[in-house]
Amino acid sequence: MRFPGDVADPTDRPHFLTDCYITEFNLTIKKFPNYDANGLTHIYGFPTVKTNEWEKNYFEKVWPNWKDGIRNDTKEQIKDIGTYYDRTTGIVTDQLKKWLNNTHDNVREEIDVWYKWINIWCKFTLESFLESNIDVIKAKVPEESRQDLDMKTLAKLLPWSDDALRGYSVFTYTQQLDQSLVQYLREGLGNWWSHHMHTLVGGMHSLADGFFDRGVLIEKDDLETNEQVFKISYFFLSNSPNRDFVKVTSYANKENPKNNAVYTAQLLSQKQMGITRTDGFDMQREDTNSIISKIQMTSTHMGHI
């Protein structure tokens, strides 16, 4: 499995939980070649050349009208299809970033901002967004939701021409443009795709082995294996991040055929992982007495499900 981030830069690794375990267990990582500037491209019978040379020499021959959707006063600023995509979708992601910057690290506000932004843009697929003109954007995005959205620039970039859509899809190998716009944008927001990536030496099993090889988990610990998880609920107190914990719910199985199994586990501290509480969990707030009682029930189940 490949993880985003440079081997030489531990601050550039957004897969926080896994990389925290890698650090704690002192596991060896190596570079994963996710991009090769000298890679070769062969499309539509043109000569096989380096990818960046193919774009420069042949992109406009195949898709000559890719700039037709761009206003004349903006065309010279857009040099290639990658820049066009980044400029267009960046207007949407910049809105979210500005909203998050105004939350002052308040967890509840951050969650509300994420939900608000997702509810606005989940109405679009990537394709329908790029094909929209500014009137469609106005119709689907209410005026009160356009705060920090650069409508003026968006009007200069939309709608994308057929050549732009086809060229982007083929050249970047993005086959399914009809999927959720939010799904595509989250990759960039989370920095999950980068030229610099890394992987574990010896494969992913070395991470699981790390729980046992270094005495993190021992035989007498309360462990459950072969469980199929379908829900992870995250509980927190705003002023006590190190008391955060999760409840993991697994499907019933042969040993417990009637009831779903529920396990409670304390999390690694956020300081260790360097993450916000919003990453990938069903958020639930607990009052002080309740959360303390549930923290006392924590076990090591999360280590080996």
mmCIF file of C-alpha atoms in Angstrom:
data_model
loop_
_atom_site.group_PDB
_atom_site.id
_atom_site.type_symbol
_atom_site.label_atom_id
_atom_site.label_comp_id
_atom_site.label_asym_id
_atom_site.label_seq_id
_atom_site.Cartn_x
_atom_site.Cartn_y
_atom_site.Cartn_z
ATOM 1 C CA MET A 1 0.000 0.000 0.000
ATOM 2 C CA ARG A 2 1.258 3.477 -0.839
ATOM 3 C CA PHE A 3 0.933 6.456 1.477
ATOM 4 C CA PRO A 4 1.094 10.134 0.508
ATOM 5 C CA GLY A 5 4.072 12.152 1.643
ATOM 6 C CA ASP A 6 7.811 12.267 1.179
ATOM 7 C CA VAL A 7 10.073 9.779 2.980
ATOM 8 C CA ALA A 8 12.449 12.606 3.879
ATOM 9 C CA ASP A 9 9.770 14.927 5.274
ATOM 10 C CA PRO A 10 7.752 13.564 8.241
ATOM 11 C CA THR A 11 5.575 16.703 8.260
ATOM 12 C CA ASP A 12 4.285 15.897 4.767
ATOM 13 C CA ARG A 13 2.347 12.723 5.600
ATOM 14 C CA PRO A 14 -1.442 13.122 5.750
ATOM 15 C CA HIS A 15 -2.157 9.450 6.533
ATOM 16 C CA PHE A 16 -1.857 10.437 10.192
ATOM 17 C CA LEU A 17 -2.954 7.293 12.008
ATOM 18 C CA THR A 18 -0.901 4.823 9.968
ATOM 19 C CA ASP A 19 2.167 7.037 9.989
ATOM 20 C CA CYS A 20 1.803 7.452 13.746
ATOM 21 C CA TYR A 21 2.013 3.669 14.143
ATOM 22 C CA ILE A 22 4.955 3.560 11.737
ATOM 23 C CA THR A 23 6.772 6.058 13.942
ATOM 24 C CA GLU A 24 5.769 4.404 17.233
ATOM 25 C CA PHE A 25 6.880 0.958 16.018
ATOM 26 C CA ASN A 26 9.981 2.334 14.288
ATOM 27 C CA LEU A 27 9.047 0.607 11.021
ATOM 28 C CA THR A 28 11.146 1.082 7.905
ATOM 29 C CA ILE A 29 9.674 2.928 4.940
ATOM 30 C CA LYS A 30 10.915 3.590 1.428
ATOM 31 C CA LYS A 31 9.991 5.800 -1.489
ATOM 32 C CA PHE A 32 7.094 4.738 -3.675
ATOM 33 C CA PRO A 33 7.490 5.960 -7.282
ATOM 34 C CA ASN A 34 4.043 7.400 -7.907
ATOM 35 C CA TYR A 35 5.059 9.639 -10.786
ATOM 36 C CA ASP A 36 7.800 9.512 -13.389
ATOM 37 C CA ALA A 37 8.484 12.663 -15.368
ATOM 38 C CA ASN A 38 10.162 10.486 -17.985
ATOM 39 C CA GLY A 39 7.153 8.186 -18.352
ATOM 40 C CA LEU A 40 5.979 7.530 -21.897
ATOM 41 C CA THR A 41 2.580 8.307 -23.404
ATOM 42 C CA HIS A 42 1.062 6.767 -26.530
ATOM 43 C CA ILE A 43 -2.433 8.053 -27.370
ATOM 44 C CA TYR A 44 -4.391 7.971 -30.638
ATOM 45 C CA GLY A 45 -1.489 6.727 -32.748
ATOM 46 C CA PHE A 46 0.819 9.698 -32.209
ATOM 47 C CA PRO A 47 4.516 8.958 -31.597
ATOM 48 C CA THR A 48 5.392 7.587 -28.173
ATOM 49 C CA VAL A 49 7.109 10.380 -26.236
ATOM 50 C CA LYS A 50 7.528 11.584 -22.675
ATOM 51 C CA THR A 51 4.197 12.542 -21.128
ATOM 52 C CA ASN A 52 4.956 16.245 -20.771
ATOM 53 C CA GLU A 53 6.198 16.359 -24.372
ATOM 54 C CA TRP A 54 3.045 14.630 -25.640
ATOM 55 C CA GLU A 55 0.862 17.257 -24.002
ATOM 56 C CA LYS A 56 2.915 20.094 -25.469
ATOM 57 C CA ASN A 57 3.086 18.614 -28.975
ATOM 58 C CA TYR A 58 -0.207 16.812 -29.480
ATOM 59 C CA PHE A 59 -2.891 17.792 -26.953
ATOM 60 C CA GLU A 60 -4.233 20.676 -29.023
ATOM 61 C CA LYS A 61 -4.081 18.595 -32.205
ATOM 62 C CA VAL A 62 -6.479 16.066 -30.688
ATOM 63 C CA TRP A 63 -8.639 18.537 -28.742
ATOM 64 C CA PRO A 64 -8.207 21.892 -30.538
ATOM 65 C CA ASN A 65 -11.234 23.525 -28.917
ATOM 66 C CA TRP A 66 -10.418 22.769 -25.288
ATOM 67 C CA LYS A 67 -10.235 26.481 -24.400
ATOM 68 C CA ASP A 68 -13.603 27.386 -25.931
ATOM 69 C CA GLY A 69 -15.314 27.644 -22.537
ATOM 70 C CA ILE A 70 -12.779 30.120 -21.163
ATOM 71 C CA ARG A 71 -13.415 33.861 -21.432
ATOM 72 C CA ASN A 72 -11.026 35.607 -23.819
ATOM 73 C CA ASP A 73 -9.432 37.750 -21.101
ATOM 74 C CA THR A 74 -8.502 34.603 -19.151
ATOM 75 C CA LYS A 75 -7.341 32.207 -21.887
ATOM 76 C CA GLU A 76 -3.695 33.280 -21.804
ATOM 77 C CA GLN A 77 -3.519 32.494 -18.078
ATOM 78 C CA ILE A 78 -4.511 28.857 -18.678
ATOM 79 C CA LYS A 79 -1.539 27.104 -20.265
ATOM 80 C CA ASP A 80 -2.609 23.463 -20.005
ATOM 81 C CA ILE A 81 -5.512 21.221 -19.034
ATOM 82 C CA GLY A 82 -4.093 20.548 -15.563
ATOM 83 C CA THR A 83 -3.990 24.255 -14.778
ATOM 84 C CA TYR A 84 -7.529 24.622 -16.104
ATOM 85 C CA TYR A 85 -8.774 21.885 -13.772
ATOM 86 C CA ASP A 86 -6.913 23.263 -10.748
ATOM 87 C CA ARG A 87 -8.139 26.818 -11.327
ATOM 88 C CA THR A 88 -11.765 25.735 -11.802
ATOM 89 C CA THR A 89 -12.082 23.290 -8.909
ATOM 90 C CA GLY A 90 -9.808 25.397 -6.709
ATOM 91 C CA ILE A 91 -12.547 28.012 -6.456
ATOM 92 C CA VAL A 92 -14.751 25.434 -4.727
ATOM 93 C CA THR A 93 -12.058 24.113 -2.380
ATOM 94 C CA ASP A 94 -10.878 27.633 -1.546
ATOM 95 C CA GLN A 95 -14.357 28.369 -0.237
ATOM 96 C CA LEU A 96 -14.070 25.497 2.244
ATOM 97 C CA LYS A 97 -10.565 26.524 3.323
ATOM 98 C CA LYS A 98 -11.690 30.084 4.012
ATOM 99 C CA TRP A 99 -14.644 28.860 6.054
ATOM 100 C CA LEU A 100 -12.419 26.542 8.087
ATOM 101 C CA ASN A 101 -9.926 29.337 8.725
ATOM 102 C CA ASN A 102 -12.745 31.341 10.295
ATOM 103 C CA THR A 103 -13.646 28.647 12.838
ATOM 104 C CA HIS A 104 -10.675 29.447 15.119
ATOM 105 C CA ASP A 105 -10.008 25.723 15.686
ATOM 106 C CA ASN A 106 -13.430 25.158 17.217
ATOM 107 C CA VAL A 107 -14.199 21.488 16.558
ATOM 108 C CA ARG A 108 -17.970 21.863 16.479
ATOM 109 C CA GLU A 109 -17.751 24.764 14.050
ATOM 110 C CA GLU A 110 -15.333 22.832 11.836
ATOM 111 C CA ILE A 111 -17.755 19.914 11.633
ATOM 112 C CA ASP A 112 -20.648 22.233 10.794
ATOM 113 C CA VAL A 113 -18.586 23.895 8.056
ATOM 114 C CA TRP A 114 -17.718 20.552 6.502
ATOM 115 C CA TYR A 115 -21.366 19.462 6.482
ATOM 116 C CA LYS A 116 -22.483 22.778 5.013
ATOM 117 C CA TRP A 117 -19.890 22.639 2.228
ATOM 118 C CA ILE A 118 -20.618 18.985 1.406
ATOM 119 C CA ASN A 119 -24.367 19.621 1.278
ATOM 120 C CA ILE A 120 -23.813 22.412 -1.246
ATOM 121 C CA TRP A 121 -21.473 20.637 -3.650
ATOM 122 C CA CYS A 122 -22.773 17.064 -3.406
ATOM 123 C CA LYS A 123 -25.485 18.204 -5.835
ATOM 124 C CA PHE A 124 -22.891 18.027 -8.603
ATOM 125 C CA THR A 125 -20.893 15.290 -10.227
ATOM 126 C CA LEU A 126 -17.491 16.360 -11.504
ATOM 127 C CA GLU A 127 -18.878 16.279 -15.035
ATOM 128 C CA SER A 128 -22.069 18.218 -14.297
ATOM 129 C CA PHE A 129 -20.091 20.873 -12.428
ATOM 130 C CA LEU A 130 -17.612 21.381 -15.269
ATOM 131 C CA GLU A 131 -20.461 21.474 -17.806
ATOM 132 C CA SER A 132 -22.440 24.038 -15.784
ATOM 133 C CA ASN A 133 -22.580 27.695 -16.641
ATOM 134 C CA ILE A 134 -22.729 30.373 -13.990
ATOM 135 C CA ASP A 135 -26.547 30.462 -14.099
ATOM 136 C CA VAL A 136 -26.684 26.774 -13.164
ATOM 137 C CA ILE A 137 -24.309 27.430 -10.262
ATOM 138 C CA LYS A 138 -26.551 30.260 -9.061
ATOM 139 C CA ALA A 139 -29.613 28.023 -9.316
ATOM 140 C CA LYS A 140 -28.067 25.196 -7.280
ATOM 141 C CA VAL A 141 -26.037 27.258 -4.820
ATOM 142 C CA PRO A 142 -28.279 29.664 -2.857
ATOM 143 C CA GLU A 143 -27.030 33.211 -2.439
ATOM 144 C CA GLU A 144 -26.437 32.734 1.287
ATOM 145 C CA SER A 145 -24.117 29.799 0.445
ATOM 146 C CA ARG A 146 -21.965 31.775 -1.991
ATOM 147 C CA GLN A 147 -19.939 33.437 0.730
ATOM 148 C CA ASP A 148 -16.218 33.288 -0.167
ATOM 149 C CA LEU A 149 -17.066 31.719 -3.536
ATOM 150 C CA ASP A 150 -15.344 33.555 -6.398
ATOM 151 C CA MET A 151 -18.331 33.684 -8.744
ATOM 152 C CA LYS A 152 -16.662 36.244 -11.019
ATOM 153 C CA THR A 153 -13.725 33.976 -11.852
ATOM 154 C CA LEU A 154 -15.946 30.907 -12.021
ATOM 155 C CA ALA A 155 -18.036 32.626 -14.703
ATOM 156 C CA LYS A 156 -14.870 33.071 -16.772
ATOM 157 C CA LEU A 157 -13.970 29.376 -16.603
ATOM 158 C CA LEU A 158 -17.333 27.641 -17.027
ATOM 159 C CA PRO A 159 -18.736 25.795 -18.837
ATOM 160 C CA TRP A 160 -15.978 23.485 -20.028
ATOM 161 C CA SER A 161 -16.073 22.616 -23.717
ATOM 162 C CA ASP A 162 -16.539 19.036 -24.916
ATOM 163 C CA ASP A 163 -12.878 18.988 -25.974
ATOM 164 C CA ALA A 164 -11.772 20.080 -22.513
ATOM 165 C CA LEU A 165 -13.835 17.378 -20.803
ATOM 166 C CA ARG A 166 -12.705 14.642 -23.180
ATOM 167 C CA GLY A 167 -9.101 15.793 -23.175
ATOM 168 C CA TYR A 168 -8.934 15.932 -19.390
ATOM 169 C CA SER A 169 -10.549 12.508 -19.038
ATOM 170 C CA VAL A 170 -8.238 10.792 -21.542
ATOM 171 C CA PHE A 171 -4.977 12.556 -20.765
ATOM 172 C CA THR A 172 -5.272 12.242 -16.968
ATOM 173 C CA TYR A 173 -6.868 8.781 -17.146
ATOM 174 C CA THR A 174 -9.907 10.034 -15.225
ATOM 175 C CA GLN A 175 -12.536 7.697 -16.591
ATOM 176 C CA GLN A 176 -15.532 8.299 -14.343
ATOM 177 C CA LEU A 177 -16.379 11.977 -14.538
ATOM 178 C CA ASP A 178 -19.945 11.194 -13.484
ATOM 179 C CA GLN A 179 -18.933 10.545 -9.868
ATOM 180 C CA SER A 180 -19.434 12.956 -6.988
ATOM 181 C CA LEU A 181 -17.617 16.278 -7.217
ATOM 182 C CA VAL A 182 -16.981 16.157 -3.466
ATOM 183 C CA GLN A 183 -15.417 12.710 -3.831
ATOM 184 C CA TYR A 184 -12.916 14.036 -6.361
ATOM 185 C CA LEU A 185 -12.119 17.183 -4.416
ATOM 186 C CA ARG A 186 -11.451 15.362 -1.148
ATOM 187 C CA GLU A 187 -8.402 13.705 -2.737
ATOM 188 C CA GLY A 188 -6.782 17.081 -3.222
ATOM 189 C CA LEU A 189 -7.986 18.487 0.089
ATOM 190 C CA GLY A 190 -6.463 15.570 1.971
ATOM 191 C CA ASN A 191 -3.279 15.505 -0.131
ATOM 192 C CA TRP A 192 -3.932 11.824 -0.756
ATOM 193 C CA TRP A 193 -2.312 11.937 -4.172
ATOM 194 C CA SER A 194 1.142 13.370 -4.648
ATOM 195 C CA HIS A 195 4.319 12.845 -6.625
ATOM 196 C CA HIS A 196 6.105 11.964 -3.388
ATOM 197 C CA MET A 197 4.766 8.855 -1.686
ATOM 198 C CA HIS A 198 6.108 6.133 0.575
ATOM 199 C CA THR A 199 5.400 2.537 1.484
ATOM 200 C CA LEU A 200 6.338 0.047 4.185
ATOM 201 C CA VAL A 201 9.386 -2.126 3.601
ATOM 202 C CA GLY A 202 8.147 -5.715 3.699
ATOM 203 C CA GLY A 203 4.513 -4.886 3.011
ATOM 204 C CA MET A 204 1.520 -3.920 5.136
ATOM 205 C CA HIS A 205 1.687 -7.038 7.305
ATOM 206 C CA SER A 206 4.712 -5.506 9.037
ATOM 207 C CA LEU A 207 2.356 -2.914 10.533
ATOM 208 C CA ALA A 208 0.105 -5.591 12.053
ATOM 209 C CA ASP A 209 3.164 -7.524 13.231
ATOM 210 C CA GLY A 210 4.356 -4.378 14.975
ATOM 211 C CA PHE A 211 1.565 -4.654 17.531
ATOM 212 C CA PHE A 212 2.956 -7.989 18.713
ATOM 213 C CA ASP A 213 6.669 -7.874 17.911
ATOM 214 C CA ARG A 214 7.184 -4.880 20.165
ATOM 215 C CA GLY A 215 4.990 -6.040 23.020
ATOM 216 C CA VAL A 216 2.213 -3.569 22.321
ATOM 217 C CA LEU A 217 -0.310 -6.389 22.425
ATOM 218 C CA ILE A 218 0.246 -9.619 24.318
ATOM 219 C CA GLU A 219 -1.718 -12.858 24.555
ATOM 220 C CA LYS A 220 -3.497 -11.946 27.774
ATOM 221 C CA ASP A 221 -4.928 -8.768 26.212
ATOM 222 C CA ASP A 222 -8.612 -8.789 25.339
ATOM 223 C CA LEU A 223 -8.479 -9.258 21.557
ATOM 224 C CA GLU A 224 -11.018 -10.184 18.939
ATOM 225 C CA THR A 225 -10.086 -11.361 15.446
ATOM 226 C CA ASN A 226 -12.051 -11.997 12.247
ATOM 227 C CA GLU A 227 -14.556 -9.276 13.075
ATOM 228 C CA GLN A 228 -16.289 -7.361 10.274
ATOM 229 C CA VAL A 229 -16.684 -3.730 11.317
ATOM 230 C CA PHE A 230 -19.588 -1.680 9.960
ATOM 231 C CA LYS A 231 -19.638 1.367 12.237
ATOM 232 C CA ILE A 232 -17.134 3.461 14.176
ATOM 233 C CA SER A 233 -18.614 6.116 16.483
ATOM 234 C CA TYR A 234 -16.344 8.783 17.903
ATOM 235 C CA PHE A 235 -17.019 10.386 21.310
ATOM 236 C CA PHE A 236 -15.335 13.509 22.606
ATOM 237 C CA LEU A 237 -15.238 16.334 25.104
ATOM 238 C CA SER A 238 -14.349 19.704 23.607
ATOM 239 C CA ASN A 239 -11.898 20.582 26.374
ATOM 240 C CA SER A 240 -10.354 17.113 26.892
ATOM 241 C CA PRO A 241 -8.999 15.789 23.574
ATOM 242 C CA ASN A 242 -6.924 13.060 25.225
ATOM 243 C CA ARG A 243 -10.121 11.478 26.550
ATOM 244 C CA ASP A 244 -11.527 10.891 23.072
ATOM 245 C CA PHE A 245 -12.641 7.332 22.448
ATOM 246 C CA VAL A 246 -14.425 5.232 19.862
ATOM 247 C CA LYS A 247 -17.071 2.550 19.839
ATOM 248 C CA VAL A 248 -16.582 -0.083 17.164
ATOM 249 C CA THR A 249 -19.615 -2.111 16.105
ATOM 250 C CA SER A 250 -19.139 -5.427 14.301
ATOM 251 C CA TYR A 251 -21.633 -7.701 12.590
ATOM 252 C CA ALA A 252 -22.945 -10.765 14.391
ATOM 253 C CA ASN A 253 -20.982 -13.953 13.665
ATOM 254 C CA LYS A 254 -20.967 -17.655 14.513
ATOM 255 C CA GLU A 255 -19.779 -17.042 18.067
ATOM 256 C CA ASN A 256 -22.372 -14.317 18.610
ATOM 257 C CA PRO A 257 -25.152 -15.002 16.055
ATOM 258 C CA LYS A 258 -27.909 -12.847 17.553
ATOM 259 C CA ASN A 259 -26.303 -9.556 18.492
ATOM 260 C CA ASN A 260 -23.802 -7.186 16.961
ATOM 261 C CA ALA A 261 -20.623 -6.892 19.012
ATOM 262 C CA VAL A 262 -19.711 -3.437 20.327
ATOM 263 C CA TYR A 263 -16.183 -2.635 21.511
ATOM 264 C CA THR A 264 -14.933 0.517 23.199
ATOM 265 C CA ALA A 265 -11.386 1.757 22.720
ATOM 266 C CA GLN A 266 -9.380 4.800 23.665
ATOM 267 C CA LEU A 267 -7.634 6.627 20.832
ATOM 268 C CA LEU A 268 -4.054 7.597 20.401
ATOM 269 C CA SER A 269 -3.724 11.194 21.497
ATOM 270 C CA GLN A 270 -4.313 13.801 18.828
ATOM 271 C CA LYS A 271 -0.909 15.258 19.604
ATOM 272 C CA GLN A 272 0.655 11.943 18.587
ATOM 273 C CA MET A 273 -1.359 11.687 15.390
ATOM 274 C CA GLY A 274 -1.439 15.376 14.536
ATOM 275 C CA ILE A 275 -5.050 15.229 13.343
ATOM 276 C CA THR A 276 -8.320 16.956 13.973
ATOM 277 C CA ARG A 277 -11.219 15.027 15.417
ATOM 278 C CA THR A 278 -13.192 15.120 12.188
ATOM 279 C CA ASP A 279 -11.231 12.472 10.293
ATOM 280 C CA GLY A 280 -13.466 9.590 9.309
ATOM 281 C CA PHE A 281 -15.650 9.109 12.356
ATOM 282 C CA ASP A 282 -19.293 9.504 13.320
ATOM 283 C CA MET A 283 -18.959 12.390 15.779
ATOM 284 C CA GLN A 284 -20.931 12.333 19.034
ATOM 285 C CA ARG A 285 -20.630 14.681 21.992
ATOM 286 C CA GLU A 286 -20.807 13.300 25.529
ATOM 287 C CA ASP A 287 -21.309 15.036 28.858
ATOM 288 C CA THR A 288 -18.458 14.870 31.372
ATOM 289 C CA ASN A 289 -19.855 12.157 33.654
ATOM 290 C CA SER A 290 -20.850 9.936 30.771
ATOM 291 C CA ILE A 291 -17.558 10.156 28.940
ATOM 292 C CA ILE A 292 -15.501 9.434 32.052
ATOM 293 C CA SER A 293 -17.478 6.277 32.759
ATOM 294 C CA LYS A 294 -17.053 5.093 29.196
ATOM 295 C CA ILE A 295 -13.344 5.857 29.131
ATOM 296 C CA GLN A 296 -12.938 3.449 32.037
ATOM 297 C CA MET A 297 -14.336 0.693 29.818
ATOM 298 C CA THR A 298 -11.608 1.082 27.180
ATOM 299 C CA SER A 299 -9.725 -1.936 25.929
ATOM 300 C CA THR A 300 -7.280 -2.871 23.182
ATOM 301 C CA HIS A 301 -9.849 -4.220 20.737
ATOM 302 C CA MET A 302 -9.059 -1.554 18.182
ATOM 303 C CA GLY A 303 -5.535 -2.838 17.834
ATOM 304 C CA HIS A 304 -6.380 -6.037 16.008
ATOM 305 C CA ILE A 305 -9.838 -5.984 14.474
#
